[in-house]
Short mmCIF file of N, CA and C in Angstrom, two decimals:
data_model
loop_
_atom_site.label_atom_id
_atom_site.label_comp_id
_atom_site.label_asym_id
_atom_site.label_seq_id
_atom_site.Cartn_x
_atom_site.Cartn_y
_atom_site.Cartn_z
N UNK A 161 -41.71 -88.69 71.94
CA UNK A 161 -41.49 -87.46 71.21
C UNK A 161 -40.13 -87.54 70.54
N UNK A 162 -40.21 -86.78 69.28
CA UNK A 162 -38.63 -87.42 68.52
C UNK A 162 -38.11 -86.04 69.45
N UNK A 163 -37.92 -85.05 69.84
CA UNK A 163 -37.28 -84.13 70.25
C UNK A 163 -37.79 -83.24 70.99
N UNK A 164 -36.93 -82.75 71.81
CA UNK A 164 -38.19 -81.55 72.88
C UNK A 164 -38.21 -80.28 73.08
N UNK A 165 -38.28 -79.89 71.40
CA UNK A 165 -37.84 -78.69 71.38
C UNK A 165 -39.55 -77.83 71.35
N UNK A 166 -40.15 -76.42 71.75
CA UNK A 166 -40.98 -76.34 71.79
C UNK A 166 -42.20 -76.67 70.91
N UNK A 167 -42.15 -77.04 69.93
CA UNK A 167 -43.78 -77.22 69.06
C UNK A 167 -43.84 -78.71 69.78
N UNK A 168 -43.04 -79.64 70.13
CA UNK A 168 -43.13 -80.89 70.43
C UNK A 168 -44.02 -80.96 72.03
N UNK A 169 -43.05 -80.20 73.07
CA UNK A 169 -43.65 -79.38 74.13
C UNK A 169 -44.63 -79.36 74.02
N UNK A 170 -45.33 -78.57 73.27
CA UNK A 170 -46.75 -77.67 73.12
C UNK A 170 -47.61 -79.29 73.21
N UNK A 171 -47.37 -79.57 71.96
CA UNK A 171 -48.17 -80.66 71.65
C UNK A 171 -48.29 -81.84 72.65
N UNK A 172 -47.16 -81.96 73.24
CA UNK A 172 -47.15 -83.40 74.30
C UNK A 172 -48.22 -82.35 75.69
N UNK A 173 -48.04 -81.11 75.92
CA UNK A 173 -48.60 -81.10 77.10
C UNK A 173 -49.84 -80.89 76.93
N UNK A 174 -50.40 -80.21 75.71
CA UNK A 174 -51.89 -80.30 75.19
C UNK A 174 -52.70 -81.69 74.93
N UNK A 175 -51.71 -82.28 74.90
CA UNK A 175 -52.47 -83.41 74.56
C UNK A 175 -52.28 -84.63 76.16
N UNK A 176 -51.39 -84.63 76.99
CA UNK A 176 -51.15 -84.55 78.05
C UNK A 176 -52.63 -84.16 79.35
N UNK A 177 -53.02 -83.19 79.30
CA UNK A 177 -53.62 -82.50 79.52
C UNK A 177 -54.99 -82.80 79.56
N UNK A 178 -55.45 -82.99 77.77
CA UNK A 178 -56.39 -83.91 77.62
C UNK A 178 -57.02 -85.41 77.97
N UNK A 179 -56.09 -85.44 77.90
CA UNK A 179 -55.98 -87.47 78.22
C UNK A 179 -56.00 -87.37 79.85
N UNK A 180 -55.58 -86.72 80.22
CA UNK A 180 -55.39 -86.96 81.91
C UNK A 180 -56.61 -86.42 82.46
N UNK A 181 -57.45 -85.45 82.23
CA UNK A 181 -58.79 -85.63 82.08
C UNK A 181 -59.93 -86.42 81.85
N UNK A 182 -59.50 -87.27 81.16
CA UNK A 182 -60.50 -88.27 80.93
C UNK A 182 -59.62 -89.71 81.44
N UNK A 183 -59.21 -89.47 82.86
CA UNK A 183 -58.40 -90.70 83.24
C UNK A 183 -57.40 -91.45 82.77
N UNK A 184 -56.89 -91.28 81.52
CA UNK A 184 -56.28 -92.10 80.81
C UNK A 184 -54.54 -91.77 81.67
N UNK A 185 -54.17 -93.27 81.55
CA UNK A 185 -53.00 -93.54 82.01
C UNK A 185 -51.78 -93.12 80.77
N UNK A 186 -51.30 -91.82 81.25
CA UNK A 186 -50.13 -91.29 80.06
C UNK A 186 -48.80 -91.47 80.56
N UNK A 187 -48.03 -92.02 79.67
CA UNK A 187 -46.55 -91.81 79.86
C UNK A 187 -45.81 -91.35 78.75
N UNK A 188 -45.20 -90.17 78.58
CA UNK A 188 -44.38 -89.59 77.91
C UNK A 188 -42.66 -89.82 77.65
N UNK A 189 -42.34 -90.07 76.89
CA UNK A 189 -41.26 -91.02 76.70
C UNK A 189 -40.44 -90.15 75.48
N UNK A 190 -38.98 -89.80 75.71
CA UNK A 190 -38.63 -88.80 74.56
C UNK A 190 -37.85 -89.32 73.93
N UNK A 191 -37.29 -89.69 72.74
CA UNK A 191 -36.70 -90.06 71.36
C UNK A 191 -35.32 -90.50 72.38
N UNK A 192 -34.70 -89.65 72.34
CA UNK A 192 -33.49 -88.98 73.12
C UNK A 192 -33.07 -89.98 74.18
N UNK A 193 -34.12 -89.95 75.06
CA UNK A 193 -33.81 -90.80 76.92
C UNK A 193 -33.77 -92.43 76.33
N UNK A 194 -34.07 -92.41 74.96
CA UNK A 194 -34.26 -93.57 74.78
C UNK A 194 -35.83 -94.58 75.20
N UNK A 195 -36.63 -95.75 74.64
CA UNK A 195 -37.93 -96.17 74.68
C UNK A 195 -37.77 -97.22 75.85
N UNK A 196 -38.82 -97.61 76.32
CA UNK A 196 -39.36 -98.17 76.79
C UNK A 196 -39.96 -98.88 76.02
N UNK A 197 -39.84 -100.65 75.61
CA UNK A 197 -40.72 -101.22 74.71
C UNK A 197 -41.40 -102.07 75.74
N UNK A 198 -42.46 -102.57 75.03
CA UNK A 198 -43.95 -102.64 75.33
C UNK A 198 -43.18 -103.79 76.34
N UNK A 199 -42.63 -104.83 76.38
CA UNK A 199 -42.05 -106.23 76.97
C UNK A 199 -41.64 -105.70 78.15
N UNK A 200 -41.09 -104.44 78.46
CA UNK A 200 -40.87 -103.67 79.66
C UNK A 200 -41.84 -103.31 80.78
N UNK A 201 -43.03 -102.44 80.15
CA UNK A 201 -43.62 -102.11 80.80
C UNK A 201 -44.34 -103.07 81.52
N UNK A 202 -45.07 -102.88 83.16
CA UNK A 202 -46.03 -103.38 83.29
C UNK A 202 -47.77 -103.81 83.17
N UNK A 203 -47.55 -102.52 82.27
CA UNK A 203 -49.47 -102.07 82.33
C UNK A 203 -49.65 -102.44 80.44
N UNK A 204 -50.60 -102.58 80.08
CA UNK A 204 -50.99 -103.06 79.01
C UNK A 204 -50.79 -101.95 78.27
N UNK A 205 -50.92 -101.56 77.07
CA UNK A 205 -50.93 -100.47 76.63
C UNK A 205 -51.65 -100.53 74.93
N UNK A 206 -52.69 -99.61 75.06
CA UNK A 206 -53.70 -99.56 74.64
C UNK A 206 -53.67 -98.72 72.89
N UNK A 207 -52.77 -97.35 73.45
CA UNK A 207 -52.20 -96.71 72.29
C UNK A 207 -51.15 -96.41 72.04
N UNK A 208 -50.09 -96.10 71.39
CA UNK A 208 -48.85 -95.77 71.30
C UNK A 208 -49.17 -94.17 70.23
N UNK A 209 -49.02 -93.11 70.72
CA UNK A 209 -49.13 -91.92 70.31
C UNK A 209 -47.73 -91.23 69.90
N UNK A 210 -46.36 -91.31 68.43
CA UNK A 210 -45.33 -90.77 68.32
C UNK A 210 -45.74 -89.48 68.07
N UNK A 211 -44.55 -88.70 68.51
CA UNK A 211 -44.93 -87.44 67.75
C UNK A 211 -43.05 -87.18 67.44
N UNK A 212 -43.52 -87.25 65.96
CA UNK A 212 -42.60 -87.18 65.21
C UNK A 212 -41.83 -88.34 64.88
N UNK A 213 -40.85 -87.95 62.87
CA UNK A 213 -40.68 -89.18 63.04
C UNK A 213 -39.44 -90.03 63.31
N UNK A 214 -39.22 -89.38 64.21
CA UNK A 214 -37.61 -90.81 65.24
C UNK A 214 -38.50 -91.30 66.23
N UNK A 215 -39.62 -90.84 66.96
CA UNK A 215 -40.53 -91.51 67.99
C UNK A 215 -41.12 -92.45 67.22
N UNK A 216 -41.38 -92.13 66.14
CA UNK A 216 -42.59 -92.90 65.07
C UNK A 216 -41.75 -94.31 64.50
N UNK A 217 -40.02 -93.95 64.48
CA UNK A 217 -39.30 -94.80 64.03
C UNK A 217 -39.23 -96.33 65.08
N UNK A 218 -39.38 -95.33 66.42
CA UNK A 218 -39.03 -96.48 68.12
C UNK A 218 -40.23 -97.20 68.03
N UNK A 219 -41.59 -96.42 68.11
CA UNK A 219 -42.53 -97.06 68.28
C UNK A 219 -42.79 -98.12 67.79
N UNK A 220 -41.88 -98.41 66.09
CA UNK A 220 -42.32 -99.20 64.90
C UNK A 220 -41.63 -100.48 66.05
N UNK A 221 -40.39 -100.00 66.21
CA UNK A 221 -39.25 -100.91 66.25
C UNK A 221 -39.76 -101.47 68.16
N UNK A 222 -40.32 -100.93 68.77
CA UNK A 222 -40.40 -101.08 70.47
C UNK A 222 -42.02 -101.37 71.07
N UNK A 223 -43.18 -101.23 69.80
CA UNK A 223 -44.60 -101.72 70.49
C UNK A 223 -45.15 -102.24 69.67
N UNK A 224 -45.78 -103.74 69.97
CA UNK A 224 -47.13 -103.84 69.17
C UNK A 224 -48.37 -103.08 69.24
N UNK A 225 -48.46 -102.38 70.05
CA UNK A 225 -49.91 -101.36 70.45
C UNK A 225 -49.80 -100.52 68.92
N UNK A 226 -51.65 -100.78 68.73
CA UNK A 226 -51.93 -99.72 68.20
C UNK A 226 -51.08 -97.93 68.27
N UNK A 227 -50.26 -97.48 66.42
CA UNK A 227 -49.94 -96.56 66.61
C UNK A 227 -50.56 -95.52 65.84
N UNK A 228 -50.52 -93.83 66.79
CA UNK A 228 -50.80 -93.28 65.81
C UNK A 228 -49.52 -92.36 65.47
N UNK A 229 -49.63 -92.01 64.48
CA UNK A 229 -47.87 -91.09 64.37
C UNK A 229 -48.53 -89.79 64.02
N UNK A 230 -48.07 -88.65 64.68
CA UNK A 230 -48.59 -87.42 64.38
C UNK A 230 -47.17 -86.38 64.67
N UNK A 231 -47.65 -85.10 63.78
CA UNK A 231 -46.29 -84.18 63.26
C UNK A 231 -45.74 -84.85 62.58
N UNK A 232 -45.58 -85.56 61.48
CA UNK A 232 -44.92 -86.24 60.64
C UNK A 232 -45.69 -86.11 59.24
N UNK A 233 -44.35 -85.57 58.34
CA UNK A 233 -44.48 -85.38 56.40
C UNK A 233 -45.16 -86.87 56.08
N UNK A 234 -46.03 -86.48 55.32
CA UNK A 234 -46.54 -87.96 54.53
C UNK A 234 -45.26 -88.77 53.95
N UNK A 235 -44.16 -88.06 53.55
CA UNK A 235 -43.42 -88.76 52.70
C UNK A 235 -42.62 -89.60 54.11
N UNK A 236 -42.22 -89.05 54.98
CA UNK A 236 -41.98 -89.93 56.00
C UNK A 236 -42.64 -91.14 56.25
N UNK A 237 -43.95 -90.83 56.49
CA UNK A 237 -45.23 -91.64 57.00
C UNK A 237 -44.62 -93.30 56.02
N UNK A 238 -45.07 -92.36 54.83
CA UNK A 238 -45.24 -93.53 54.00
C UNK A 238 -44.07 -94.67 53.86
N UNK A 239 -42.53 -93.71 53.69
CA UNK A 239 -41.58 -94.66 54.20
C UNK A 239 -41.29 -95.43 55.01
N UNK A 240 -41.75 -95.16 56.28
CA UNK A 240 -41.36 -96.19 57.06
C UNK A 240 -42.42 -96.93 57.18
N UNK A 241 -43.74 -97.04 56.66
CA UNK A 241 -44.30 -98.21 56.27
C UNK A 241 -44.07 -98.82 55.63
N UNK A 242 -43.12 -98.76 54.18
CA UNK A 242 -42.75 -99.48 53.49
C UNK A 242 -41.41 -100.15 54.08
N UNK A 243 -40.46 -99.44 54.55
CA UNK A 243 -39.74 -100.16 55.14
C UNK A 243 -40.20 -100.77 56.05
N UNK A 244 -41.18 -100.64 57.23
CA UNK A 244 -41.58 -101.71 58.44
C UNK A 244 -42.06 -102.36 57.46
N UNK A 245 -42.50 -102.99 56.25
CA UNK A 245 -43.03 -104.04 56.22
C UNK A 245 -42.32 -105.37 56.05
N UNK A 246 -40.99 -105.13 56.07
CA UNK A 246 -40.41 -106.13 55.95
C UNK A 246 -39.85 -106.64 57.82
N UNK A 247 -39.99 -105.25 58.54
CA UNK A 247 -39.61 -105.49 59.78
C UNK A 247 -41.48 -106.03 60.75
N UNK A 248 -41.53 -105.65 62.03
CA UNK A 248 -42.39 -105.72 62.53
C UNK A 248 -43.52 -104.98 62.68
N UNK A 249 -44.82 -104.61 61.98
CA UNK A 249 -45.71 -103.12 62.13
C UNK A 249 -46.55 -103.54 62.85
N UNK A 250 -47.17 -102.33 63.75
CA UNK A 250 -48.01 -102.51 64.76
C UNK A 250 -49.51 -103.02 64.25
N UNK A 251 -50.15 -103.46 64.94
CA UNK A 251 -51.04 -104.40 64.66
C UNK A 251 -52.20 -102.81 63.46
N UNK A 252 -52.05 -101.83 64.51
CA UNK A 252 -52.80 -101.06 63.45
C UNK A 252 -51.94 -99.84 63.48
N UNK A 253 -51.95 -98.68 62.28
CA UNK A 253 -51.49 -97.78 62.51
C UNK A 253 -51.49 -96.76 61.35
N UNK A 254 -51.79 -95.29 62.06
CA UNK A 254 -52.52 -94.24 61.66
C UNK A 254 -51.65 -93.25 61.56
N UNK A 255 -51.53 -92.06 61.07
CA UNK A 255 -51.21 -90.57 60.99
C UNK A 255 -51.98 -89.33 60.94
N UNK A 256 -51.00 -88.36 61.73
CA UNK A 256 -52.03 -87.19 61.29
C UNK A 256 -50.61 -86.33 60.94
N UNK A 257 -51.19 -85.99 59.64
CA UNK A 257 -49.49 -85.53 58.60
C UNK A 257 -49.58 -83.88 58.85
N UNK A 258 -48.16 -83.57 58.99
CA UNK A 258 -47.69 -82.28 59.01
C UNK A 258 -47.61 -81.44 57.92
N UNK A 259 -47.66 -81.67 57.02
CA UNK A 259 -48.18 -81.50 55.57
C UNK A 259 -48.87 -80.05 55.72
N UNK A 260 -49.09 -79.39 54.98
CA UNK A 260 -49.87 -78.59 54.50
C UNK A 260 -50.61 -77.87 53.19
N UNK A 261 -51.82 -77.43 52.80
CA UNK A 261 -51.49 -77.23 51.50
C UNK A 261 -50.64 -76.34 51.17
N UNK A 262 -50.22 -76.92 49.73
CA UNK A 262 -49.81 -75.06 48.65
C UNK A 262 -50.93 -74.46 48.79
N UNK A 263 -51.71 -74.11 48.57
CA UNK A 263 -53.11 -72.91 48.58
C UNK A 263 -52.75 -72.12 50.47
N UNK A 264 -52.78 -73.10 51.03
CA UNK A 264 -52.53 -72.52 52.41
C UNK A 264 -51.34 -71.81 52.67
N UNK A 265 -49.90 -73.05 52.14
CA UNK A 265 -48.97 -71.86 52.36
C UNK A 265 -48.59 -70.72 51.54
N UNK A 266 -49.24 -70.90 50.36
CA UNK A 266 -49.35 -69.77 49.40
C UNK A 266 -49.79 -68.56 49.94
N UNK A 267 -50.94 -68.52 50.87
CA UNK A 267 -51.71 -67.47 51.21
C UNK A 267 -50.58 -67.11 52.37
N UNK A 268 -50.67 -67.77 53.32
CA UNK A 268 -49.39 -67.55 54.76
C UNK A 268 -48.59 -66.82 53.82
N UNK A 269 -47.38 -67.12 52.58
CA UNK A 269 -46.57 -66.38 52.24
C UNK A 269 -46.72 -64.95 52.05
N UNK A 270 -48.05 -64.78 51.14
CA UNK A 270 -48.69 -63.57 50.43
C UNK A 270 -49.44 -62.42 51.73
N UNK A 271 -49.58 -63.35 52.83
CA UNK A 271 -49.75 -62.41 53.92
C UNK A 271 -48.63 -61.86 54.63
N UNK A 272 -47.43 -62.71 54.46
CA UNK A 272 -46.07 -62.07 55.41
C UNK A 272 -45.42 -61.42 54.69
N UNK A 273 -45.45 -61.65 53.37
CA UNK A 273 -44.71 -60.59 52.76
C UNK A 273 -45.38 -60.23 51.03
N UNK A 274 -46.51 -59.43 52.09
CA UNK A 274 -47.45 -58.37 50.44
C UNK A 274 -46.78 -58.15 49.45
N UNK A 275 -45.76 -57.53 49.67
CA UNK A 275 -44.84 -56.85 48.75
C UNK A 275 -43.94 -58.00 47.61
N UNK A 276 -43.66 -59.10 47.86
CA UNK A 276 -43.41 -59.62 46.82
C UNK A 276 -44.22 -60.97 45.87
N UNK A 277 -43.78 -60.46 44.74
CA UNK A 277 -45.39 -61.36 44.19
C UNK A 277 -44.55 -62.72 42.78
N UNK A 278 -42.83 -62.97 43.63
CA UNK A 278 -42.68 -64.64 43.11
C UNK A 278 -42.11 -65.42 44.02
N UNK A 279 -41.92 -66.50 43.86
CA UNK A 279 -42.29 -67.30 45.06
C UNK A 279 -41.49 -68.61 44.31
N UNK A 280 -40.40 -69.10 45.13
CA UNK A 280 -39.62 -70.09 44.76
C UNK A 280 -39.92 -71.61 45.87
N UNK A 281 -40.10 -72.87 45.32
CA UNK A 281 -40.47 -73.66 46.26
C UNK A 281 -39.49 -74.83 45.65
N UNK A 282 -39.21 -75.64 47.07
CA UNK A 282 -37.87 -76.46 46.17
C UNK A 282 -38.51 -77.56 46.94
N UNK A 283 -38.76 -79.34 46.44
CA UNK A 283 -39.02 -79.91 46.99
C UNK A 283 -38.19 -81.41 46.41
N UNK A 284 -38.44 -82.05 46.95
CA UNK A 284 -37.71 -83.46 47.22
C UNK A 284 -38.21 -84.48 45.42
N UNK A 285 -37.76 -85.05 44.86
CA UNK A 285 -38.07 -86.01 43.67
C UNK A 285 -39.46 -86.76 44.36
N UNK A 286 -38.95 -86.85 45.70
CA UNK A 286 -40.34 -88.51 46.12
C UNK A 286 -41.76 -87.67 46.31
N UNK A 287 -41.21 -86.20 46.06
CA UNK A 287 -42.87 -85.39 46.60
C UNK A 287 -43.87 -85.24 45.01
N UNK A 288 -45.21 -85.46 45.52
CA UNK A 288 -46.03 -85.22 44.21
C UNK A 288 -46.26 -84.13 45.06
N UNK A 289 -46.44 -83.20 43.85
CA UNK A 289 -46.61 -82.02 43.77
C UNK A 289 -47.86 -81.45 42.48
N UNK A 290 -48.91 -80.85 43.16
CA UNK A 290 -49.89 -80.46 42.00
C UNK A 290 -49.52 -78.96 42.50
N UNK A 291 -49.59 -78.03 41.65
CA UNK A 291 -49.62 -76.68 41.65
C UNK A 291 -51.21 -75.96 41.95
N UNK A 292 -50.95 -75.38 42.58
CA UNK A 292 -51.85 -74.37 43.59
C UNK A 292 -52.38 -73.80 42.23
N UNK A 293 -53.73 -73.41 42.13
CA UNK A 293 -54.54 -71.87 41.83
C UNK A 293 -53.39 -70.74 42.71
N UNK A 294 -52.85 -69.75 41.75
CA UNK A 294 -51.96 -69.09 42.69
C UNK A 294 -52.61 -67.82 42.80
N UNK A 295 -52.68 -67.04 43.97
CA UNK A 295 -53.36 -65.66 44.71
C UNK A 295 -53.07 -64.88 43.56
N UNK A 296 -54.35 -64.17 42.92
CA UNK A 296 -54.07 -63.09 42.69
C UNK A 296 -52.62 -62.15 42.51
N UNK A 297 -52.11 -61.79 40.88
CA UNK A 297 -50.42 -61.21 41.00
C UNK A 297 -49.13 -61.82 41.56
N UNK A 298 -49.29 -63.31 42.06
CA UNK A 298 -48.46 -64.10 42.21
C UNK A 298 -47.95 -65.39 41.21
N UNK A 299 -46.58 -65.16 40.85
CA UNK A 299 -45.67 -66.37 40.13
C UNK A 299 -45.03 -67.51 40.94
N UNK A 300 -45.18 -68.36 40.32
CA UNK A 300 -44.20 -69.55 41.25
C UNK A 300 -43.10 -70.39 40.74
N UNK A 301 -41.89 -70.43 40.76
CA UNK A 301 -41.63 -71.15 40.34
C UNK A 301 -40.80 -72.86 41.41
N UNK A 302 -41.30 -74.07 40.71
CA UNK A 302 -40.88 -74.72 41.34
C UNK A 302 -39.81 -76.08 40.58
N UNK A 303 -39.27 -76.42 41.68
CA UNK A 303 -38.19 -77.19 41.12
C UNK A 303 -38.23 -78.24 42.01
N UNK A 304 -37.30 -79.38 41.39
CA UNK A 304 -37.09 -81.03 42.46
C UNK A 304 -35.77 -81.13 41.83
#
Protein backbone atom coordinates (compact mmCIF):
# COMPACT_ATOMS: atom_id res chain seq x y z
CA UNK A 1 0.00 0.00 0.00
CA UNK A 2 1.63 3.44 -0.95
CA UNK A 3 0.05 4.91 2.36
CA UNK A 4 -2.36 4.06 5.16
CA UNK A 5 -4.43 6.56 5.26
CA UNK A 6 -8.21 5.45 5.22
CA UNK A 7 -9.46 4.80 1.47
CA UNK A 8 -6.15 2.61 1.36
CA UNK A 9 -7.44 0.85 4.75
CA UNK A 10 -10.77 0.28 3.31
CA UNK A 11 -9.46 -1.24 0.31
CA UNK A 12 -6.55 -3.48 1.76
CA UNK A 13 -9.09 -4.92 4.36
CA UNK A 14 -11.90 -5.54 1.75
CA UNK A 15 -9.91 -7.07 -0.28
CA UNK A 16 -8.00 -8.82 2.64
CA UNK A 17 -11.06 -10.27 3.62
CA UNK A 18 -11.85 -11.64 0.34
CA UNK A 19 -8.81 -13.47 -0.46
CA UNK A 20 -8.62 -15.00 2.99
CA UNK A 21 -11.79 -16.64 2.22
CA UNK A 22 -10.91 -18.37 -0.51
CA UNK A 23 -7.57 -19.55 1.26
CA UNK A 24 -5.28 -17.45 -0.38
CA UNK A 25 -2.02 -16.74 1.39
CA UNK A 26 -2.05 -12.64 1.95
CA UNK A 27 0.62 -10.46 3.08
CA UNK A 28 0.18 -6.83 3.33
CA UNK A 29 3.19 -4.81 3.09
CA UNK A 30 3.03 -0.77 3.38
CA UNK A 31 5.05 1.73 1.08
CA UNK A 32 6.36 3.31 4.31
CA UNK A 33 7.77 -0.02 6.51
CA UNK A 34 9.50 -0.41 3.45
CA UNK A 35 9.16 -4.01 0.76
CA UNK A 36 9.91 -7.14 1.05
CA UNK A 37 11.28 -8.29 -2.46
CA UNK A 38 10.35 -11.44 -3.90
CA UNK A 39 14.42 -12.94 -3.24
CA UNK A 40 13.35 -12.49 0.49
CA UNK A 41 10.47 -14.17 0.88
CA UNK A 42 10.06 -17.81 1.35
CA UNK A 43 6.80 -18.82 -0.34
CA UNK A 44 6.42 -18.35 -4.07
CA UNK A 45 4.33 -15.65 -4.91
CA UNK A 46 1.75 -15.83 -7.33
CA UNK A 47 0.38 -12.09 -7.43
CA UNK A 48 1.72 -8.88 -6.43
CA UNK A 49 -1.47 -6.59 -5.78
CA UNK A 50 -0.06 -2.42 -5.32
CA UNK A 51 -2.40 -0.19 -4.24
CA UNK A 52 -1.26 2.93 -5.21
CA UNK A 53 1.38 4.46 -6.97
CA UNK A 54 4.71 4.35 -4.55
CA UNK A 55 3.54 0.52 -3.85
CA UNK A 56 3.15 0.21 -7.65
CA UNK A 57 6.64 2.01 -7.88
CA UNK A 58 8.33 -1.03 -5.14
CA UNK A 59 6.56 -3.66 -6.73
CA UNK A 60 8.15 -2.61 -10.24
CA UNK A 61 11.50 -2.25 -8.56
CA UNK A 62 11.13 -5.55 -5.69
CA UNK A 63 8.97 -8.58 -7.71
CA UNK A 64 8.92 -10.48 -10.72
CA UNK A 65 5.31 -11.81 -9.85
CA UNK A 66 2.63 -11.00 -11.85
CA UNK A 67 1.38 -7.23 -11.01
CA UNK A 68 -1.74 -5.71 -10.68
CA UNK A 69 -1.65 -1.90 -9.71
CA UNK A 70 -4.93 -0.58 -8.51
CA UNK A 71 -6.03 3.15 -7.12
CA UNK A 72 -3.72 4.56 -9.51
CA UNK A 73 -4.34 7.75 -12.40
CA UNK A 74 -3.77 6.25 -15.84
CA UNK A 75 -1.28 8.94 -16.33
CA UNK A 76 0.73 7.37 -13.52
CA UNK A 77 0.04 3.84 -14.78
CA UNK A 78 1.32 4.66 -17.99
CA UNK A 79 4.52 6.36 -16.74
CA UNK A 80 6.01 4.08 -14.95
CA UNK A 81 5.64 1.65 -17.66
CA UNK A 82 7.45 3.65 -19.78
CA UNK A 83 9.98 4.30 -17.45
CA UNK A 84 10.19 0.42 -16.19
CA UNK A 85 10.94 -0.36 -19.55
CA UNK A 86 14.19 0.47 -19.51
CA UNK A 87 14.43 -0.94 -15.81
CA UNK A 88 12.99 -4.46 -14.85
CA UNK A 89 8.86 -5.09 -15.52
CA UNK A 90 7.08 -7.82 -14.11
CA UNK A 91 6.60 -10.65 -16.25
CA UNK A 92 2.85 -9.44 -16.61
CA UNK A 93 1.10 -6.44 -15.47
CA UNK A 94 -2.33 -4.86 -15.16
CA UNK A 95 -4.36 -1.83 -13.65
CA UNK A 96 -7.47 -0.88 -12.38
CA UNK A 97 -7.28 3.15 -12.80
CA UNK A 98 -8.62 5.67 -10.38
CA UNK A 99 -9.73 7.74 -13.05
CA UNK A 100 -13.10 8.71 -13.45
CA UNK A 101 -15.35 10.08 -16.00
CA UNK A 102 -16.11 13.90 -16.71
CA UNK A 103 -19.87 12.86 -17.29
CA UNK A 104 -19.58 11.18 -13.79
CA UNK A 105 -17.84 13.84 -12.05
CA UNK A 106 -19.85 16.35 -13.75
CA UNK A 107 -23.02 14.90 -12.35
CA UNK A 108 -21.28 14.27 -8.53
CA UNK A 109 -20.53 18.14 -8.89
CA UNK A 110 -24.15 19.21 -10.11
CA UNK A 111 -25.52 17.05 -7.26
CA UNK A 112 -23.36 18.72 -4.36
CA UNK A 113 -23.78 21.88 -5.33
CA UNK A 114 -27.37 22.55 -7.45
CA UNK A 115 -26.97 25.97 -7.10
CA UNK A 116 -24.04 26.68 -9.19
CA UNK A 117 -24.10 26.08 -12.86
CA UNK A 118 -19.92 26.86 -13.92
CA UNK A 119 -17.52 24.66 -13.27
CA UNK A 120 -13.68 25.19 -13.52
CA UNK A 121 -11.39 22.02 -14.13
CA UNK A 122 -7.59 22.37 -14.24
CA UNK A 123 -5.62 19.46 -15.47
CA UNK A 124 -2.04 18.44 -16.18
CA UNK A 125 -0.50 19.03 -20.24
CA UNK A 126 0.12 14.90 -20.24
CA UNK A 127 -3.86 14.51 -19.65
CA UNK A 128 -6.14 13.96 -22.85
CA UNK A 129 -9.00 15.41 -22.14
CA UNK A 130 -12.38 15.08 -24.34
CA UNK A 131 -15.14 17.32 -22.96
CA UNK A 132 -18.23 15.88 -21.39
CA UNK A 133 -21.96 16.40 -22.93
CA UNK A 134 -22.41 18.92 -20.00
CA UNK A 135 -25.82 18.51 -17.56
CA UNK A 136 -28.38 20.50 -18.45
CA UNK A 137 -27.60 24.77 -17.51
CA UNK A 138 -24.06 23.91 -16.87
CA UNK A 139 -20.66 25.82 -18.31
CA UNK A 140 -17.21 24.55 -18.08
CA UNK A 141 -14.40 25.96 -18.38
CA UNK A 142 -11.11 24.11 -18.71
CA UNK A 143 -7.51 24.76 -18.76
CA UNK A 144 -3.78 22.81 -18.78
Amino acid sequence: MSDSTAPYQQFSSALNKALIETNANVTVIESQAGAVSQSEGSAKIDLVIAVGVKATELAIADFNAPLLSVMIPITSYEMLRKSGSSRRLPRAMSAIYLDQPWERQLSFIQAAIPNHSMVGVLYSPNTTIVLPRLPQGMSLNAKS
